[in-house]
Rosetta silent file (secondary structure, phi, psi, omega in degrees, C-alpha in Angstrom):
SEQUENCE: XXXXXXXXXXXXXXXXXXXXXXXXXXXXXXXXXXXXXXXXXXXXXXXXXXXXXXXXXXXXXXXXXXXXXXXXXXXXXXXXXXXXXXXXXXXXXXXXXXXXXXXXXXXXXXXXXXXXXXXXXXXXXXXXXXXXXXXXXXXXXXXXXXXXXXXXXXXXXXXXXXXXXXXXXXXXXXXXXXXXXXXXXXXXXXXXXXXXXXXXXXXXXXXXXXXXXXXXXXXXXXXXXXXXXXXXXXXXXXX
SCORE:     score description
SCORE:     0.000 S_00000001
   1 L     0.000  118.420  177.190  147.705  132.343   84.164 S_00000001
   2 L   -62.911 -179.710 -175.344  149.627  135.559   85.229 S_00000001
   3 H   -61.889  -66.747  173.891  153.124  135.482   86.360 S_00000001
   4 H   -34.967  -55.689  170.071  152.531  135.689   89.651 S_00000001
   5 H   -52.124  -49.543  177.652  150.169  132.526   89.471 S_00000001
   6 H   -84.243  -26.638  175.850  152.758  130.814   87.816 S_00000001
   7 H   -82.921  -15.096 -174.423  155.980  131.328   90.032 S_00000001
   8 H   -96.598   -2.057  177.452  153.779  130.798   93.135 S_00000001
   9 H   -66.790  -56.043  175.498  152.019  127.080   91.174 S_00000001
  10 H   -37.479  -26.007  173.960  156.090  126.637   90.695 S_00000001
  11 H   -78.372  -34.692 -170.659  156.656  126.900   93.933 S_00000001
  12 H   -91.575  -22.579  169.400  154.232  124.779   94.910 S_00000001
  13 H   -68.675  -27.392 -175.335  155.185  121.993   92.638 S_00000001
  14 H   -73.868  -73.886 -141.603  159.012  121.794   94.484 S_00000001
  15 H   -74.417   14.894  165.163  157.324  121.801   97.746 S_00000001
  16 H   -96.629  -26.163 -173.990  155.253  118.428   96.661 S_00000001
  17 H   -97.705    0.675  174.839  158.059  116.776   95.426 S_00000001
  18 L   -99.665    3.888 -150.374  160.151  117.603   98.673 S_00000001
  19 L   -88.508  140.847  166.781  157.162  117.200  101.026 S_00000001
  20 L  -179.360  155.962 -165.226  157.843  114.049  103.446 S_00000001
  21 L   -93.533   -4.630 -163.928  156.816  112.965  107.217 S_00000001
  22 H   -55.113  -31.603  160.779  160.357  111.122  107.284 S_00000001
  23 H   -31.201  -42.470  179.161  161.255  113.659  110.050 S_00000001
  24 H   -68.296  -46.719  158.556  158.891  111.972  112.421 S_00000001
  25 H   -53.358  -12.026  161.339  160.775  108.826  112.434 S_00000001
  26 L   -80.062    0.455  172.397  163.733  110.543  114.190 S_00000001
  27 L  -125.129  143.724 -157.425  162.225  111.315  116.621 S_00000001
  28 H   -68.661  -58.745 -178.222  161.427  108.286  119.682 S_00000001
  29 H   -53.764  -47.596  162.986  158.440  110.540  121.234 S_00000001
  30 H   -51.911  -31.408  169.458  156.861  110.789  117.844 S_00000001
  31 H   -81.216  -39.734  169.411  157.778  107.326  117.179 S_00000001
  32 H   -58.490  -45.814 -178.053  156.130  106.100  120.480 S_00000001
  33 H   -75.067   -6.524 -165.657  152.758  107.716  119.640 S_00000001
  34 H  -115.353  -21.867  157.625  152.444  106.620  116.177 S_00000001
  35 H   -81.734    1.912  165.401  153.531  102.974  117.719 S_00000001
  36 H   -70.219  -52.728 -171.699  150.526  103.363  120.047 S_00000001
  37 H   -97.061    2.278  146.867  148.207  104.157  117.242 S_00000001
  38 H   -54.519  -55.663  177.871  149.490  101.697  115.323 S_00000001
  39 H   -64.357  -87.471 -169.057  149.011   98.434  117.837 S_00000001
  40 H   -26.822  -64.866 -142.113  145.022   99.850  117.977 S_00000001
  41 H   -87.511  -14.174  168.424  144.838   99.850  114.078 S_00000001
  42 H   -55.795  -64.353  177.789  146.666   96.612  113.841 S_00000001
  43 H   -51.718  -39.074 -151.173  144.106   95.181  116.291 S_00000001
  44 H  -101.330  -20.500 -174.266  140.891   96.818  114.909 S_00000001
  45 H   -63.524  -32.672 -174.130  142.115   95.908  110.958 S_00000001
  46 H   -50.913  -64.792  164.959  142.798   92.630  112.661 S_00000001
  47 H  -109.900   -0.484  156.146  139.616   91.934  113.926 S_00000001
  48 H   -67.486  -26.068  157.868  137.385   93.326  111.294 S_00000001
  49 H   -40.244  -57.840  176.428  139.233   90.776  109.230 S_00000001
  50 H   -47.625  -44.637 -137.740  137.991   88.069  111.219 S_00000001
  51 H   -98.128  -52.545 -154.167  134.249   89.431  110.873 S_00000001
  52 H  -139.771   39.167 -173.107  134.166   90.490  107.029 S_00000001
  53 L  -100.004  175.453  129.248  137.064   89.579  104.934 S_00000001
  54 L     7.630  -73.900 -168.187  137.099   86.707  102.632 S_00000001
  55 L  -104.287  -14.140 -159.455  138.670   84.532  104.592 S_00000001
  56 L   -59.220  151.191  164.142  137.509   85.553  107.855 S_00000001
  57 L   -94.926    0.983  142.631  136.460   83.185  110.198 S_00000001
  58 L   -75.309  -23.739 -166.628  133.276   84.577  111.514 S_00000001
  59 H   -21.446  -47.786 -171.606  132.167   85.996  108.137 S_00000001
  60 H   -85.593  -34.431  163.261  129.384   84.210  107.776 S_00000001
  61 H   -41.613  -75.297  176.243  127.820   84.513  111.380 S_00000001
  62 H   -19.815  -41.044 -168.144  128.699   88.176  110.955 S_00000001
  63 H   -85.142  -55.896 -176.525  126.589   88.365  107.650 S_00000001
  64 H   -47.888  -49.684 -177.815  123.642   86.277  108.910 S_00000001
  65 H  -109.172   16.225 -179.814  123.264   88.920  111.652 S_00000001
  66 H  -103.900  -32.655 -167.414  124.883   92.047  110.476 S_00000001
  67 H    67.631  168.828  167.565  123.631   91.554  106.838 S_00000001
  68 H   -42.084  -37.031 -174.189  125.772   93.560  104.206 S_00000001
  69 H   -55.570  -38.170 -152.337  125.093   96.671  105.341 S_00000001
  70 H   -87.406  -12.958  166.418  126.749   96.048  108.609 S_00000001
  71 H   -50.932  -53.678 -158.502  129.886   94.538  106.114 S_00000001
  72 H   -67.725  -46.671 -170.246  129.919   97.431  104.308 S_00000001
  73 H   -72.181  -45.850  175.007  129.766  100.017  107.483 S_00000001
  74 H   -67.543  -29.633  172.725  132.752   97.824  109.684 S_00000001
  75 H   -61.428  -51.876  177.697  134.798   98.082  106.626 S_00000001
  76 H   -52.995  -28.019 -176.933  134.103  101.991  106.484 S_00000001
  77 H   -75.949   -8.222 -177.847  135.378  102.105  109.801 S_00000001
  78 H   -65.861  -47.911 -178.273  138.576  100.612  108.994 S_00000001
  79 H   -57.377  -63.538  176.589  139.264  103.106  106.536 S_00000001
  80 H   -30.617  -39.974 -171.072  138.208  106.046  108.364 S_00000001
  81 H   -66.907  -61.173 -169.600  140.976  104.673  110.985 S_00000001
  82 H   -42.939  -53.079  172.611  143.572  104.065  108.140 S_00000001
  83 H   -64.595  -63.352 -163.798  142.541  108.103  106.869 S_00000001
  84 H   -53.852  -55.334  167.434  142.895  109.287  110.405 S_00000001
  85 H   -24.388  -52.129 -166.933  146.202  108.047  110.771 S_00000001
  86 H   -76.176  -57.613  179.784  147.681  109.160  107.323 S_00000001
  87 H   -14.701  -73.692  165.490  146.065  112.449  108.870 S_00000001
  88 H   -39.852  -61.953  164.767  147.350  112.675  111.582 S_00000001
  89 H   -59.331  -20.712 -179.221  150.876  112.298  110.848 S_00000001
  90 L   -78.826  -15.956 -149.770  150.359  115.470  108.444 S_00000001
  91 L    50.683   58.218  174.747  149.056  117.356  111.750 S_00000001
  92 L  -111.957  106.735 -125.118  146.119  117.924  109.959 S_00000001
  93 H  -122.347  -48.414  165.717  144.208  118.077  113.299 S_00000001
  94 H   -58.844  -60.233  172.825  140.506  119.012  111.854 S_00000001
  95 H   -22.869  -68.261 -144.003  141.043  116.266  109.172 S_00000001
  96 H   -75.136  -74.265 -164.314  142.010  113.773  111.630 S_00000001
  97 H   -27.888  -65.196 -167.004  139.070  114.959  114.456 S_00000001
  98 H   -61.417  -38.096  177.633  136.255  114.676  111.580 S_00000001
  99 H   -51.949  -55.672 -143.394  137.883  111.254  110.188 S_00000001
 100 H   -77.727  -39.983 -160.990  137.781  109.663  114.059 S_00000001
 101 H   -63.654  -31.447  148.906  134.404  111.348  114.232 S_00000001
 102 H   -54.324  -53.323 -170.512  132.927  109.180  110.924 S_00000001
 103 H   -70.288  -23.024 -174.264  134.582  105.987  111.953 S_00000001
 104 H   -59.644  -73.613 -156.553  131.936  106.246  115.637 S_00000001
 105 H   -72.041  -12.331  160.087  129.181  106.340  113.329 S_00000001
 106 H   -51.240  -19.916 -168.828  130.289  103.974  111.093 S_00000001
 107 H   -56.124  -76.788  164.665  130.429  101.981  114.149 S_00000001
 108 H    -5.621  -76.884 -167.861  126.932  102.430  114.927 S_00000001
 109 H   -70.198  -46.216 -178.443  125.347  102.002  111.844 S_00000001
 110 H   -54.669  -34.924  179.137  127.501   98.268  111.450 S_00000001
 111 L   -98.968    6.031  159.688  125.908   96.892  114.523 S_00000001
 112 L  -140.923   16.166 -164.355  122.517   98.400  113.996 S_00000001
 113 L   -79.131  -93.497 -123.444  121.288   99.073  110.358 S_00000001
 114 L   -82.582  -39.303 -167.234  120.131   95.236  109.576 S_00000001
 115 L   -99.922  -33.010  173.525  118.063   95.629  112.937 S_00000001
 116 L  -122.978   87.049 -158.582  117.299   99.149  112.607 S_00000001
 117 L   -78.570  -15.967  155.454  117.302  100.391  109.105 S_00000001
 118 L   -27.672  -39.210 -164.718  116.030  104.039  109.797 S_00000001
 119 H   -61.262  -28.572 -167.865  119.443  104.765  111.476 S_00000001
 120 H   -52.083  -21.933 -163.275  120.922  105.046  107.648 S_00000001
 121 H  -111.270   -0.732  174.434  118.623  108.148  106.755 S_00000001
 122 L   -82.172  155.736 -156.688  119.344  110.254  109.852 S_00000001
 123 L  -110.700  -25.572 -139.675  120.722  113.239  109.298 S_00000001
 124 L  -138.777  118.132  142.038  121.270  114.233  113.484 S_00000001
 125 H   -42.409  -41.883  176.212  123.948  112.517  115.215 S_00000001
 126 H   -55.961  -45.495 -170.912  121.919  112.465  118.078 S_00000001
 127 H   -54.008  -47.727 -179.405  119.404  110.333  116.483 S_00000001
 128 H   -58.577  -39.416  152.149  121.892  107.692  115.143 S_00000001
 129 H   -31.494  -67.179 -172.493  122.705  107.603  118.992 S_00000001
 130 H   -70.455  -49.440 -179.119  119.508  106.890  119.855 S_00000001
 131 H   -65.410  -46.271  163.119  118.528  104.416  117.644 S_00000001
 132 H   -68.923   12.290  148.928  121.571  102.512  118.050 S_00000001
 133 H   -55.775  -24.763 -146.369  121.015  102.640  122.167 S_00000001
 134 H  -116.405   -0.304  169.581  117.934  101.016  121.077 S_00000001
 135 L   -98.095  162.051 -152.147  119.333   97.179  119.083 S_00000001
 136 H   -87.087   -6.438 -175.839  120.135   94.611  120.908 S_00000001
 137 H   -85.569    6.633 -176.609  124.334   94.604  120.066 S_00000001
 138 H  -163.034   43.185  171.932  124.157   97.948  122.594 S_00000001
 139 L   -99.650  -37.452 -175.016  121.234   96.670  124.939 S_00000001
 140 L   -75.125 -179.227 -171.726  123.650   94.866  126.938 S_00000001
 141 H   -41.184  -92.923 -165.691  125.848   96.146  130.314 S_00000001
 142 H   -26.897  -62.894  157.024  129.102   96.127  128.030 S_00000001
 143 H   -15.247  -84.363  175.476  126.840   97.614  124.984 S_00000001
 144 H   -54.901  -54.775 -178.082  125.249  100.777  127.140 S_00000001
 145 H   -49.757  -78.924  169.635  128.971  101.394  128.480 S_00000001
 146 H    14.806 -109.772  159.554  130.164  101.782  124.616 S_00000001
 147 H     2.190  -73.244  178.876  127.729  103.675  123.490 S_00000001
 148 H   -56.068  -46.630 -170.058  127.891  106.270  126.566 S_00000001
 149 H   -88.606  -53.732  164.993  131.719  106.869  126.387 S_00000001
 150 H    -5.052  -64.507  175.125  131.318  106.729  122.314 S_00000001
 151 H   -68.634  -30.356  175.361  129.201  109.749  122.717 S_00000001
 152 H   -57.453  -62.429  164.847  131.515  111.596  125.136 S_00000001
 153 H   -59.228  -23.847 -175.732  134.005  111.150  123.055 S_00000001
 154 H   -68.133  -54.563  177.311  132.038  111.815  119.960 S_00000001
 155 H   -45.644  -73.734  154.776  131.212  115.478  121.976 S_00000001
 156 H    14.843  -88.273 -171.447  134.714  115.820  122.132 S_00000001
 157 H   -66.146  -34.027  160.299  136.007  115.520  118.705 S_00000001
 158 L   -56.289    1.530  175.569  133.133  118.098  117.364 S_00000001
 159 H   -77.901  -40.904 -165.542  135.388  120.741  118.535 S_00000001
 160 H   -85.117   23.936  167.886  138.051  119.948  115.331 S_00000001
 161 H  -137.815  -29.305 -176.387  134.869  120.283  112.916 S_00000001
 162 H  -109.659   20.847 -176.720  132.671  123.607  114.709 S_00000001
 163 L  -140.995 -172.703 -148.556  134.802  125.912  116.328 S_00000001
 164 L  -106.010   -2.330 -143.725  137.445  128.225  115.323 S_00000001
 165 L   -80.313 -176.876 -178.256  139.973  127.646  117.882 S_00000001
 166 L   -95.800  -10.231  164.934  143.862  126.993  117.507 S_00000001
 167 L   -83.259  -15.395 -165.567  143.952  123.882  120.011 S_00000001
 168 L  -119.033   30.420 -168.207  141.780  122.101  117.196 S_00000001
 169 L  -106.748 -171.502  165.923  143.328  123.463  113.476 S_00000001
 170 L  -101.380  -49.145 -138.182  146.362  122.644  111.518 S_00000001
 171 L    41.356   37.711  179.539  147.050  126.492  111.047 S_00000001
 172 L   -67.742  144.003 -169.467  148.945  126.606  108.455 S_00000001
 173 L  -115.145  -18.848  174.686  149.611  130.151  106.962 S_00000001
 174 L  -140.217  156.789 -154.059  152.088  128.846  104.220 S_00000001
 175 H   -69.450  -58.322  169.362  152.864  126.316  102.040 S_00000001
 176 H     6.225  -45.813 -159.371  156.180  125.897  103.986 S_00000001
 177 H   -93.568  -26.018 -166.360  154.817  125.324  107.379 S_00000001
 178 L  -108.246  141.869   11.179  153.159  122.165  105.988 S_00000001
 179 L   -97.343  131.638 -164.473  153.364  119.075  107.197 S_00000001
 180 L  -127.943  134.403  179.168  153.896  119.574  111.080 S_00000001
 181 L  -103.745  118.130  144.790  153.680  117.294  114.498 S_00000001
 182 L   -87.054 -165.783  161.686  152.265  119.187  117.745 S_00000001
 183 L  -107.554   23.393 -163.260  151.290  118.148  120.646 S_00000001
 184 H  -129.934   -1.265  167.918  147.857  118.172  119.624 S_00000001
 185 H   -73.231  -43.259  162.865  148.695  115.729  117.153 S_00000001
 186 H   -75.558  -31.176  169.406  149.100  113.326  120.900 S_00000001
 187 H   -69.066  -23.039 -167.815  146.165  114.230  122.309 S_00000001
 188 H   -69.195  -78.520  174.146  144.215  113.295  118.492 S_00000001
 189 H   -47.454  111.288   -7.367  146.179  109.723  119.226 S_00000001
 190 H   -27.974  -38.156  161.282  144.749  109.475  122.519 S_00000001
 191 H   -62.132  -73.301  178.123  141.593  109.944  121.177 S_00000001
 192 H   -49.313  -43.122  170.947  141.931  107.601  118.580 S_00000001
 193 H   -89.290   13.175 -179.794  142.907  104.945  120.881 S_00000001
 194 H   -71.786  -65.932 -155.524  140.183  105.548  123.446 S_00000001
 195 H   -78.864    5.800  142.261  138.080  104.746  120.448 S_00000001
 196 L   -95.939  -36.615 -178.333  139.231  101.544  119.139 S_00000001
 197 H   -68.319  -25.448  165.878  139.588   99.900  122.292 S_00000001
 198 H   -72.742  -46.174 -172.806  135.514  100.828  122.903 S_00000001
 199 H   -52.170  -61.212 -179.563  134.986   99.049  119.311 S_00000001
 200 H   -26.478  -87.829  166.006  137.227   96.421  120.163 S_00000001
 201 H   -35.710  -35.499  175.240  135.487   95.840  123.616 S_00000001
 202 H   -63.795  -46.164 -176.557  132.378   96.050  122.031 S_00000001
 203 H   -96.186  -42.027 -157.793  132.460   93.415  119.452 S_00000001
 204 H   -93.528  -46.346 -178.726  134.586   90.891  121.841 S_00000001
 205 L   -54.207  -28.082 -154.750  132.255   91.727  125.101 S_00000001
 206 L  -116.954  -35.634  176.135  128.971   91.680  122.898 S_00000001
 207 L  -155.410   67.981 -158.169  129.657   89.075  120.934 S_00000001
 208 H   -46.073  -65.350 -154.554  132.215   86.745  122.825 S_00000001
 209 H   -68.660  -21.057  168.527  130.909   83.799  120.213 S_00000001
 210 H   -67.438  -54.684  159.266  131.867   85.221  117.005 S_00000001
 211 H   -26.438  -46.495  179.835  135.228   86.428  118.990 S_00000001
 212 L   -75.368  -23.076  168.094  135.730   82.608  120.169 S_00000001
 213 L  -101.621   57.110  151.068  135.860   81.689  116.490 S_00000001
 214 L   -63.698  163.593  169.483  139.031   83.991  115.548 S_00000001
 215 L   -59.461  145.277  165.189  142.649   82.655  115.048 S_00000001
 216 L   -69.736  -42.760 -171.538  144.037   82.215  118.224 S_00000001
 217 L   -91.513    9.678  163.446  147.158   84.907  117.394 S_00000001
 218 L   -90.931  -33.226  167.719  144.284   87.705  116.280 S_00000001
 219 L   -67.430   -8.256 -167.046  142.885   86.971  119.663 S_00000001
 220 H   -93.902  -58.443 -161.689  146.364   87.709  121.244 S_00000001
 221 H  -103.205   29.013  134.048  146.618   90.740  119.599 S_00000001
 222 H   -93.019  -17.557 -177.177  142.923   92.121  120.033 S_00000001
 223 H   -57.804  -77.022 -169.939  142.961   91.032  123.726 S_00000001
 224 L    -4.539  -64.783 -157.050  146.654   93.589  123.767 S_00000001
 225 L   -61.932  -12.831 -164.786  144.667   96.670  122.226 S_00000001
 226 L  -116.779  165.053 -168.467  141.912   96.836  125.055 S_00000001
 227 L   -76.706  159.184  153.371  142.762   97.966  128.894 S_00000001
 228 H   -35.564  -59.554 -177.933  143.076   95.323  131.461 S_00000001
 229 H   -62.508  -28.395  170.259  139.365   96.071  132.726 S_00000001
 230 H   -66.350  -48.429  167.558  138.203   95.842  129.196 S_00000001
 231 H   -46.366  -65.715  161.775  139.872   92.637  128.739 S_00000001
 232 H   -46.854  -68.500  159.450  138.395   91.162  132.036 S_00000001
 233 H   -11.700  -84.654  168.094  135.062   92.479  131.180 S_00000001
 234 H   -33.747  -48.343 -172.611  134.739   91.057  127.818 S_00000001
 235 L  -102.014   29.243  151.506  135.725   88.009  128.582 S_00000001
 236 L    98.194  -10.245 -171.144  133.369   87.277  131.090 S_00000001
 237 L   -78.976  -45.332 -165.476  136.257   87.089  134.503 S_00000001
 238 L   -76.754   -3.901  177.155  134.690   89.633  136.661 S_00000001
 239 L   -46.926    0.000    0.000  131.277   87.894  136.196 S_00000001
C-alpha cells in the first residue's frame, strides 16, 4: 500500500469513528418525518408479529394458508422496511428506493407463492404482478386496489435504481459529505408510508378474520397507520 493509499485509508478510518446521524435529532422537521416512518414500521412490525412470530396469534391460520414460504417472504418485508429506514436516515436515496422497492415484492410473493408457486422463479417484475393479480388474497375489491397503487408506486421508485438523475442519488463526491438529510430523503418517507399503509390495508381488508384474532392494542395501533378511508374500508363500514 503506497503512501497515498495509506493517509487517505487513515482518513477514512477517523471519519468512521466520528460518523453519526445524531444531528438529525436536533432538528423537529427531521424528527417529524422519521416519527412518521416510524408509527408505519411500528404498525407493519406489529402486525407481521401477529401473523408469523412465535407467539403470534394468527400464526397458525397464517401458515395453513400462507404455508412457509409466505412466513418467510412477510418476514423479508419487515426487514427490507427496517433496511430502508436505517437507509434513509444516511440519505442514501438509491439504497433506500431499491430497499422499498424489494419489500413490494416481498409483499407479493407472501400472499401468493403457496397458491402460485411460479411467482418465485420470475425474473420480470411485471410478471410477479401478474401472477399475484391472479390469487385469490388480490382477487378481491380491496385486493385489485393494492395491487394497482403497489404498482404505481413500484413505477415510481425504479427511478432511484435506472436513471442517472440527482433528484434520485445520494451524490456524494467525498467522504466528508457523508451522511446527509435532503429533502428527498421526505419525499423517500412519503413513499415508504404510502406503502405500508397498502400492506397494512391489505392484510386487515383481505383478511379481516385473521386481523379479528390480534391483541386488541396491535389492532389500535394498525388501525392508526392506515388513512381514515382505509380504515373504513377494511373494516367493512362503508359496506
Amino acid at each position: 500500500m503506497n503512501a497515498i493509499a495509506r493517509q487517505d485509508f487513515s482518513e477514512f478510518l477517523e471519519f468512521i469513528k466520528t460518523l453519526s446521524i445524531e444531528s438529525v435529532t436536533h432538528d423537529d422537521g427531521k424528527v417529524a418525518e422519521i416519527r412518521k416512518a416510524h408509527a408505519q414500521f411500528l404498525a407493519l412490525l406489529t402486525t407481521a408479529g401477529e401473523l408469523v412470530s412465535e407467539i403470534g396469534s394468527a400464526k397458525i391460520e397464517f401458515n395453513d394458508d400462507y404455508a412457509e414460504v409466505g412466513q418467510k417472504y412477510l418476514s423479508e418485508v419487515v426487514s427490507d422496511s427496517s433496511e430502508f429506514i436505517m437507509c434513509v436516515l444516511l440519505g442514501l436515496c438509491r439504497s433506500s428506493g431499491g430497499t422499498l422497492r424489494s419489500a413490494i415484492e416481498s409483499y407479493l410473493k407472501a400472499f401468493s407463492a403457496k397458491e402460485q408457486p411460479l411467482i418465485l422463479q420470475r425474473t420480470s417484475v411485471p410478471e410477479v404482478f401478474n401472477d399475484a393479480a391472479g390469487v385469490t388474497f388480490f382477487s378481491s375489491e380491496i385486493g385489485k386496489t393494492v395491487i394497482a397503487e403497489l404498482k404505481g408506486i413500484y413505477g415510481d421508485l425504479n427511478a432511484y435504481v435506472h436513471t442517472i438523475s440527482d433528484d434520485h442519488m445520494f451524490g456524494a463526491i467525498a467522504i466528508g459529505s457523508f451522511p446527509r438529510w435532503s429533502n428527498k430523503n421526505v419525499k423517500l418517507v412519503g413513499l415508504f408510508i404510502r406503502v405500508v399503509r397498502l400492506f397494512l390495508y391489505g392484510i386487515v381488508g383481505t383478511r379481516r378474520d385473521l386481523y379479528d384474532r390480534f391483541d386488541h392494542r396491535n389492532k389500535v395501533i394498525t388501525n392508526r397507520a392506515m388513512t381514515r378511508l382505509q380504515r373504513r374500508s377494511a373494516m367493512g363500514v362503508d359496506e
